[in-house]
Coordinates of C-alpha atoms in Angstrom, one line a residue:
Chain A
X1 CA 20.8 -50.6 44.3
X2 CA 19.6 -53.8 42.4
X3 CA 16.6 -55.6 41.9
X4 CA 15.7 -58.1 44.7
X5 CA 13.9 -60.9 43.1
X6 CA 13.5 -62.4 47.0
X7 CA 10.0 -62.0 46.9
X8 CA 9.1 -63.2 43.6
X9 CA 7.9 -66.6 42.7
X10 CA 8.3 -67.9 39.4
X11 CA 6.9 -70.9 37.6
X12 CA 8.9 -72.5 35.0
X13 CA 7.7 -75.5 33.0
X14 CA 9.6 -77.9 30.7
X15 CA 9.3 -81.8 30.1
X16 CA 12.6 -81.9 29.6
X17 CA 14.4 -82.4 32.8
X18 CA 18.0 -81.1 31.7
X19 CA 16.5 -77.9 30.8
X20 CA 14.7 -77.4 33.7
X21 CA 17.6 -77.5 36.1
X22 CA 19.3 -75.7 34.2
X23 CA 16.5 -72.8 34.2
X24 CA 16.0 -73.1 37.7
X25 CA 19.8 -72.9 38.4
X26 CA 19.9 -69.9 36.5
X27 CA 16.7 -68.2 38.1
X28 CA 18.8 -68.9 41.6
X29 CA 21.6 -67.3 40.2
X30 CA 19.2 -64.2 39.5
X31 CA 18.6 -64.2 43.1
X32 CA 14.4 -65.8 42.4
X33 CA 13.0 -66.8 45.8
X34 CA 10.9 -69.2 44.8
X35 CA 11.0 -71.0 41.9
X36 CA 8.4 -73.5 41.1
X37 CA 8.7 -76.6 38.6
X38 CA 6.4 -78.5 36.5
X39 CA 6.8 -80.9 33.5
X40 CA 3.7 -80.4 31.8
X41 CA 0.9 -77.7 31.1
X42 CA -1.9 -79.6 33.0
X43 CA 0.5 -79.9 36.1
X44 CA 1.7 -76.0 35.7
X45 CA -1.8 -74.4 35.4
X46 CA -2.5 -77.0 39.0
X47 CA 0.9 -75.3 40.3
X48 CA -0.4 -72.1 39.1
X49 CA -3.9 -72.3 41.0
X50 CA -1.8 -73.1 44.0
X51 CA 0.8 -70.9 43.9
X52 CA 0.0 -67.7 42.0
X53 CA 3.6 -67.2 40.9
X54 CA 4.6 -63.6 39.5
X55 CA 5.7 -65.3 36.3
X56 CA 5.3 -68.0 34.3
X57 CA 8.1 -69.3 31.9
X58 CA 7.0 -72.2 29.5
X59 CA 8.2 -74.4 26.9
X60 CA 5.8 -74.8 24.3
X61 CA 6.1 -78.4 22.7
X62 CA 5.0 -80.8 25.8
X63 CA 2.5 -83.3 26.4
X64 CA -0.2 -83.5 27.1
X65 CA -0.9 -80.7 27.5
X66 CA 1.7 -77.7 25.8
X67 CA 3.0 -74.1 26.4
X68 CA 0.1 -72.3 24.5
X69 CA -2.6 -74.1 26.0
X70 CA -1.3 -73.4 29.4
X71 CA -1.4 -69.9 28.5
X72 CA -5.2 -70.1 27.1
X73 CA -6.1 -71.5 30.8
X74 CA -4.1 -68.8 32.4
X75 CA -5.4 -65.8 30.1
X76 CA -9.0 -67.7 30.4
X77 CA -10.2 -70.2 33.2
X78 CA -12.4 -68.8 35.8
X79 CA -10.3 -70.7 38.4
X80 CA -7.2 -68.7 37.0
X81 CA -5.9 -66.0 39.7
X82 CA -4.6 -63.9 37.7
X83 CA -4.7 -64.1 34.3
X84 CA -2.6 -61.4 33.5
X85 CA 0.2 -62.8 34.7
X86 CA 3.5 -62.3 32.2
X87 CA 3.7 -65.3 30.5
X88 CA 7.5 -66.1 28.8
X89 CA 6.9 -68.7 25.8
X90 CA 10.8 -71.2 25.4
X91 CA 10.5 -72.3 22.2
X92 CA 12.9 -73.5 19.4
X93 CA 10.5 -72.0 16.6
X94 CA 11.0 -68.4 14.7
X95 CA 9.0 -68.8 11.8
X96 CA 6.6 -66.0 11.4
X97 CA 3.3 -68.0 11.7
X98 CA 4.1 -69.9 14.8
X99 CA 5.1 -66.8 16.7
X100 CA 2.2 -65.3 15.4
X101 CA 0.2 -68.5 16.5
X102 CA 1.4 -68.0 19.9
X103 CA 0.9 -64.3 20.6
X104 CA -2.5 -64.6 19.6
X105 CA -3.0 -66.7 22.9
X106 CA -1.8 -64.1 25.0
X107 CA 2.1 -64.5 25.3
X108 CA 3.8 -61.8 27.0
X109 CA 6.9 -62.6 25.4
X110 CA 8.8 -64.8 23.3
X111 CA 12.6 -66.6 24.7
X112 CA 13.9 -68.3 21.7
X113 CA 16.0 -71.2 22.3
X114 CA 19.4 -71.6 23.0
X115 CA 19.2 -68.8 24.9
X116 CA 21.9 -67.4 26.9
X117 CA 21.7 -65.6 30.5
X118 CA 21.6 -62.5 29.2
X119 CA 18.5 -63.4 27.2
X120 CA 16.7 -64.7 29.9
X121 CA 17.4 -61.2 32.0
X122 CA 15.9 -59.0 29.2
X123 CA 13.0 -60.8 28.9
X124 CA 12.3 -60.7 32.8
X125 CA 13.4 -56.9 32.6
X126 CA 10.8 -56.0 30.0
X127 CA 8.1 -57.8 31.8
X128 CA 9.2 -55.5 34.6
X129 CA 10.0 -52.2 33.1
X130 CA 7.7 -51.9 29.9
X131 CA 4.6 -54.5 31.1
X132 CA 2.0 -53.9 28.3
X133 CA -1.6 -52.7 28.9
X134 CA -4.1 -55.4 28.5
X135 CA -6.5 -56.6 25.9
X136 CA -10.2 -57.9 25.8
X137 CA -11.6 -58.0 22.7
X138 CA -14.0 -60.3 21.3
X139 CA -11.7 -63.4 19.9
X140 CA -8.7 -61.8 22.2
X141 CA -7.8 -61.5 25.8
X142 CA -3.7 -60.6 27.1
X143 CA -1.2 -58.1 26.3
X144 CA -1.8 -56.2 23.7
X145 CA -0.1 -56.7 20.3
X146 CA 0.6 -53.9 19.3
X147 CA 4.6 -52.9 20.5
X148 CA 4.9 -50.6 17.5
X149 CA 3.3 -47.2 17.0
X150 CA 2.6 -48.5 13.3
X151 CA 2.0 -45.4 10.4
X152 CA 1.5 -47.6 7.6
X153 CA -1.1 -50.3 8.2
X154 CA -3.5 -50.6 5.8
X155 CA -6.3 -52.8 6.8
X156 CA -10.0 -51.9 9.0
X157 CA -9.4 -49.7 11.7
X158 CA -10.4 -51.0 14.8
X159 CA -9.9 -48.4 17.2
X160 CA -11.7 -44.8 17.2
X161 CA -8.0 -43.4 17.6
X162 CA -6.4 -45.2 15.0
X163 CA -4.9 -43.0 12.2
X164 CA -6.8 -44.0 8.8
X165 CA -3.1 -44.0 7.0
X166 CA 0.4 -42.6 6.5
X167 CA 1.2 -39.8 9.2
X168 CA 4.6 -38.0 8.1
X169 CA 6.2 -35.3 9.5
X170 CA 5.1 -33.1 6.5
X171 CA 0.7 -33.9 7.5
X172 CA 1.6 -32.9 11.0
X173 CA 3.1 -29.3 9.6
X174 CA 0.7 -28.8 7.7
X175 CA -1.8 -29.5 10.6
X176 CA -0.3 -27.0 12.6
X177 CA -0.5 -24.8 9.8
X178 CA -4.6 -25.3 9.1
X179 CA -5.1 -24.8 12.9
X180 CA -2.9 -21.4 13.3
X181 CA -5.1 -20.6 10.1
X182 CA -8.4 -21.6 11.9
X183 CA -7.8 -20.4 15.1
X184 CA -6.8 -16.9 13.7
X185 CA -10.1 -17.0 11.9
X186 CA -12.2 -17.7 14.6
X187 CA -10.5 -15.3 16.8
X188 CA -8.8 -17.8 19.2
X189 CA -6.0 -16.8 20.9
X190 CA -2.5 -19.4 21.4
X191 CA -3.5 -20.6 24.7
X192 CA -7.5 -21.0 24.6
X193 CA -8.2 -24.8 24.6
X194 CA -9.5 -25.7 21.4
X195 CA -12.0 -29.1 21.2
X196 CA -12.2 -31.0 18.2
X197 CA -15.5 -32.7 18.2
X198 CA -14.0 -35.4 15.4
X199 CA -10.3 -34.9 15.9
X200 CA -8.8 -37.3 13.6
X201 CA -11.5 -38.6 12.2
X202 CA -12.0 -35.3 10.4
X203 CA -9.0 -35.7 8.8
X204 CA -7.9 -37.8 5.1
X205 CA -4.8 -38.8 4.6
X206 CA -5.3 -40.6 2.0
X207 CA -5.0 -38.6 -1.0
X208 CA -1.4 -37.3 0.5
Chain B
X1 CA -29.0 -56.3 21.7
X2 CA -25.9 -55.3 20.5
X3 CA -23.8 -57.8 18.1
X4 CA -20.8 -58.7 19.5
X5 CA -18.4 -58.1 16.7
X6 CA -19.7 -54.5 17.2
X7 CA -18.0 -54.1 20.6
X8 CA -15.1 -51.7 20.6
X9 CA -12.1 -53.4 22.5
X10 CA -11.6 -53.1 26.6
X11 CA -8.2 -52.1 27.6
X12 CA -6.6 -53.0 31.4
X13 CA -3.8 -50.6 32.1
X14 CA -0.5 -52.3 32.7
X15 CA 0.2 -54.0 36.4
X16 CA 2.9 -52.7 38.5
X17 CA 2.9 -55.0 41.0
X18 CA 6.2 -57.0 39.7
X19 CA 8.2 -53.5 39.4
X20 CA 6.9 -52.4 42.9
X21 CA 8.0 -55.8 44.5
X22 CA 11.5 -56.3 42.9
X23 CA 12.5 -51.9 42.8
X24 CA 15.2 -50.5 41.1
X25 CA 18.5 -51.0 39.5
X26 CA 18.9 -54.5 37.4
X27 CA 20.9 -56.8 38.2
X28 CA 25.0 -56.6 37.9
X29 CA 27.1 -57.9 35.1
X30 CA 28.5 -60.2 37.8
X31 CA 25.0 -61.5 38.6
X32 CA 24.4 -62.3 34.6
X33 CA 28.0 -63.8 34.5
X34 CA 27.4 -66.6 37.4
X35 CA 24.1 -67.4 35.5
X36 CA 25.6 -67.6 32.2
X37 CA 28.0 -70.3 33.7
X38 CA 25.6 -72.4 34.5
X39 CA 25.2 -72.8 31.0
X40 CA 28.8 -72.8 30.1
X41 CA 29.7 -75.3 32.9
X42 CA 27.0 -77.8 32.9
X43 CA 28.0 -81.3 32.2
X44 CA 24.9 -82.7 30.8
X45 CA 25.6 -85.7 28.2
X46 CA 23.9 -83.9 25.0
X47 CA 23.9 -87.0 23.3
X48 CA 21.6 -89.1 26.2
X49 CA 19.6 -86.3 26.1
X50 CA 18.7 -85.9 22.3
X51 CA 18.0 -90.0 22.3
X52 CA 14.2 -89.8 22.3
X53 CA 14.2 -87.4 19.6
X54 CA 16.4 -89.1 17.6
X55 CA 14.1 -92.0 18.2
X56 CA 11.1 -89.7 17.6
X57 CA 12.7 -88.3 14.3
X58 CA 13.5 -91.9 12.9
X59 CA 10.0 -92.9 14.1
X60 CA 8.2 -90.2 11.9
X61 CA 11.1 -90.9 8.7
X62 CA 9.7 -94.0 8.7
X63 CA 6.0 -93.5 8.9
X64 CA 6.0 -90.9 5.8
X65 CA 8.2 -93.7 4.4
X66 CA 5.8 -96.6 4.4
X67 CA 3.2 -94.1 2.7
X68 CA 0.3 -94.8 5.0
X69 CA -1.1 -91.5 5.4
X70 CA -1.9 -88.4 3.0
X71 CA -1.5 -86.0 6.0
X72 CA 1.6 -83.8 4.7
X73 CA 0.9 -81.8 7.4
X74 CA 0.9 -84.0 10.3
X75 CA 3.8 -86.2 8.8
X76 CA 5.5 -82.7 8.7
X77 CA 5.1 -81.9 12.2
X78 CA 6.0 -85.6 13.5
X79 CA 9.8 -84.6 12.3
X80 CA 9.4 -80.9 13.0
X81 CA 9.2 -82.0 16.6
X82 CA 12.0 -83.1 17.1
X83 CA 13.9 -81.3 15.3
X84 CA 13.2 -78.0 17.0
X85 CA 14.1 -80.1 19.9
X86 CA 17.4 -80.6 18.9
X87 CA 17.9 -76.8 17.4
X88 CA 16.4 -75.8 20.7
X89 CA 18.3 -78.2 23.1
X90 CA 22.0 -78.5 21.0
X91 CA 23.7 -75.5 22.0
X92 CA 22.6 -75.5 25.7
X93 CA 24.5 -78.4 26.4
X94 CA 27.7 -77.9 24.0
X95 CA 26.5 -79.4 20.7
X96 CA 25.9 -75.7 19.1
X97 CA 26.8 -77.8 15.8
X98 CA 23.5 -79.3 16.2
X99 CA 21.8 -76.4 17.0
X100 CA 22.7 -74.9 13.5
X101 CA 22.0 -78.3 11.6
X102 CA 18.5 -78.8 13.2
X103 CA 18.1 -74.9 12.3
X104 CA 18.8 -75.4 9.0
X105 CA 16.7 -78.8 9.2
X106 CA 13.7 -76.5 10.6
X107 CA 14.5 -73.7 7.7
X108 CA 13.9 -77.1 5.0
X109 CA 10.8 -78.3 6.9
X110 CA 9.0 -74.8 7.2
X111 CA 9.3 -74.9 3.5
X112 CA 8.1 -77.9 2.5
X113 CA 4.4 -78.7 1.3
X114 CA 4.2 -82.1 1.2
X115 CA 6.9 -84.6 2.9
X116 CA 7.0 -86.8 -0.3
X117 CA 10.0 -89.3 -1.2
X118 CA 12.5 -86.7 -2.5
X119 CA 11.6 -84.6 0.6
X120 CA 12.5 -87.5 3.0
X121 CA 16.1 -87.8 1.5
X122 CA 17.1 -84.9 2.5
X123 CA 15.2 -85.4 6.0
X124 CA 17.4 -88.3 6.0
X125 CA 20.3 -86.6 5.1
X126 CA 19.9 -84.3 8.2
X127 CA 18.9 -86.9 10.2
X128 CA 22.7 -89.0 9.0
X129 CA 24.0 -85.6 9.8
X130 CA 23.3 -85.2 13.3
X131 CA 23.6 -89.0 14.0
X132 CA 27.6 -88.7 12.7
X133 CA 28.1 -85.5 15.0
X134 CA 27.0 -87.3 17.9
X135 CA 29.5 -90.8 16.6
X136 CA 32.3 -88.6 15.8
X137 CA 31.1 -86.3 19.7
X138 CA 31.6 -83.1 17.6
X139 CA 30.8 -80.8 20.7
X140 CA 32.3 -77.4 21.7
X141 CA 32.9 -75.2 19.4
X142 CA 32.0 -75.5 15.6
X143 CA 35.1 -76.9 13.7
X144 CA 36.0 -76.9 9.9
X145 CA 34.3 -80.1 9.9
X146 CA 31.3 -79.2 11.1
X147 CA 30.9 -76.4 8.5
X148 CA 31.9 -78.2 5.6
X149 CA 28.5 -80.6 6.8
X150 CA 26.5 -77.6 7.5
X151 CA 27.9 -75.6 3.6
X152 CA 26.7 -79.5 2.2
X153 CA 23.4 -79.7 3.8
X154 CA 22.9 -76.2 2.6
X155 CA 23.4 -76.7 -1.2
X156 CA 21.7 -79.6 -0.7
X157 CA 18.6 -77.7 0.6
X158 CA 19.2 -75.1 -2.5
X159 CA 19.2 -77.6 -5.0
X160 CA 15.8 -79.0 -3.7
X161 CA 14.0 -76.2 -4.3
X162 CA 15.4 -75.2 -7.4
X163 CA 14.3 -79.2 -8.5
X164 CA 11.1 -79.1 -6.9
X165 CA 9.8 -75.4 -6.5
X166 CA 5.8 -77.3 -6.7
X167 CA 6.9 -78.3 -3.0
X168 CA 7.4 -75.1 -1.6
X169 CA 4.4 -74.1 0.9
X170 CA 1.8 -71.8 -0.6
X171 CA 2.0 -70.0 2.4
X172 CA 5.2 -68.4 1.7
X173 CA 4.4 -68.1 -2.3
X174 CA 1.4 -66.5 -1.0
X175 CA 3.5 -63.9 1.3
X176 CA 4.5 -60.2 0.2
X177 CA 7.6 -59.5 -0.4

């Protein structure tokens, strides 16, 4: 068995021509059912509103209107239909502060050009497999940023879960620890459910 | 009323709709093969298609030359443009010798602070580069030629910095290690 891409409609955009057949001859290759085309980010977000593809693959540098700001009227336009669409950013740019630019408009993910075939596939297979959880925050709205399960950030905490610093394998043995020690204290046996009002909040790490 | 800024995050668990509508199994090596050809096979003319940047690239050279504006950051961009074209564009359509000047040509330009007359030499320099690869139709793959422009443009790039190290961006002085 193999993925049927028959029933999925994709939008790619790209002002240069060449590229776009060759994108759209690949996405046929891939078996795509419908592939829609549009040169610029104006036209694709109209194409968009229309069509309601499943995906939307963009090249960033266009005029007049580019990649990023057709993702800001995906993610954020009332007449958007859905704006959490998977949105694959082309671009020719790896420098730190441009990608960095660019996810914080809501990018699902980045294909950095040239690409190959093979490129192009595992971008569409992580949109498919491992799509991310979305977003809203107040200066943010798309897929959330964080891939990682980062241990050692070090700036305000933004989320009530979020660890307040470095959790290694030797805080989470001596966690067990305290709690074998408390429950034996307070009586409670291995499989009583045990509710921590303040769970990790209770906890410093720092001075580890 | 409660301030914005105070407003814990919303979170929209992921859609399934794509996985549910395409199923199981990836596609076949042979599927990824027939797609990679089209790269391999196309018979685009590279050198028509990298015209308008060339022109755009020349365009901006000569606007930082005649010293009208003190935008360094806009007279940046005008030859970042299409330079990331060409990186971007090159090896697509068998010029990957272009690809990995214009990469290197990105590299210089992401480092730069200000696009100042010693900086535009070696924008010209690149910019000579590329223009000889497309006269001497240096596609396919990279030959000894083609490295012994890309080992010159790289000492080249090398020796600016260690001449001019004022020029680099703060925003990479600024960056942890």
């Amino acid at each position: 068995m193999a993925y049927n891409f028959e029933d999925v409609k994709i939008l790619i955009v790209d002002d240069n021509f060449p590229m776009l057949t060759l994108l759209k001859a690949m996405l046929t290759r891939f078996g795509v059912g419908t592939i829609l085309t549009a040169s610029n980010g104006d036209m694709a977000f109209k194409s968009f509103v229309r069509h309601n593809p499943d995906i939307v693959i963009s090249d960033w540098m266009m005029a007049p209107s580019n990649g990023v700001e057709l993702a800001q009227m995906i993610r954020d336009d009332k007449a958007s239909p859905n704006p959490y669409v998977p949105f694959i950013l082309m671009t020719g740019f790896s420098e730190e502060h441009r990608v960095t630019m660019a996810r914080d408009v809501g990018i699902t993910e980045f294909l950095l050009k040239p690409f190959s075939a093979m490129d192009l596939y595992k971008r569409i297979v992580t949109i498919i497999e491992a799509p991310r959880q979305f977003v809203r925050s107040e200066d943010f709205f798309g897929p959330d940023r964080r891939r990682r399960d980062s241990t050692d950030f070090r700036g305000a905490r933004k989320r009530k879960d979020d660890p307040t610093g470095r959790v290694t394998a030797d805080d989470r043995r001596d966690a067990d620890i305290h709690i074998r020690e408390a429950k034996k204290e307070q009586g409670i046996k291995n499989n009583d459910f045990l509710l921590f009002e303040d769970r990790i909040d209770s906890i410093d790490f720092k001075d580890r | 009323m409660t301030d914005k800024k105070d407003e814990l995050p919303q979170f929209y668990p992921p859609k399934r709709a794509l996985k549910s509508k395409v199923g199981h199994g990836g596609l076949s090596k042979e599927t990824i093969s027939k797609a990679q050809r089209v790269i391999d096979l196309n018979k685009v003319d590279f050198s028509e298609v990298a015209k308008p940047y060339m022109v755009c690239l020349e365009d901006s050279v000569q606007k930082a030359r005649a010293g009208q504006s003190d935008n360094h950051e806009k007279l940046i961009e005008g030859v970042l443009f299409p330079a990331m074209q060409l990186k971007a564009n090159g090896d697509l359509f068998h010029y990957p010798i272009i690809t990995d000047i214009a990469n290197k040509f990105l590299w210089f330009l992401e480092r730069i602070y200000k696009l100042n007359s010693h900086a535009l030499d070696i924008v010209e320099a690149f910019e000579r580069s590329i223009n000889m690869v497309f006269q001497q139709k240096l596609s396919g793959k990279v030959t000894s030629a083609g490295k012994v422009i890309l080992n010159e443009l790289d000492a080249v790039c090398t020796r600016y910095f260690e001449k001019y190290p004022e020029n680099i961006h703060p925003r990479l002085l600024n960056k942890k290690s």
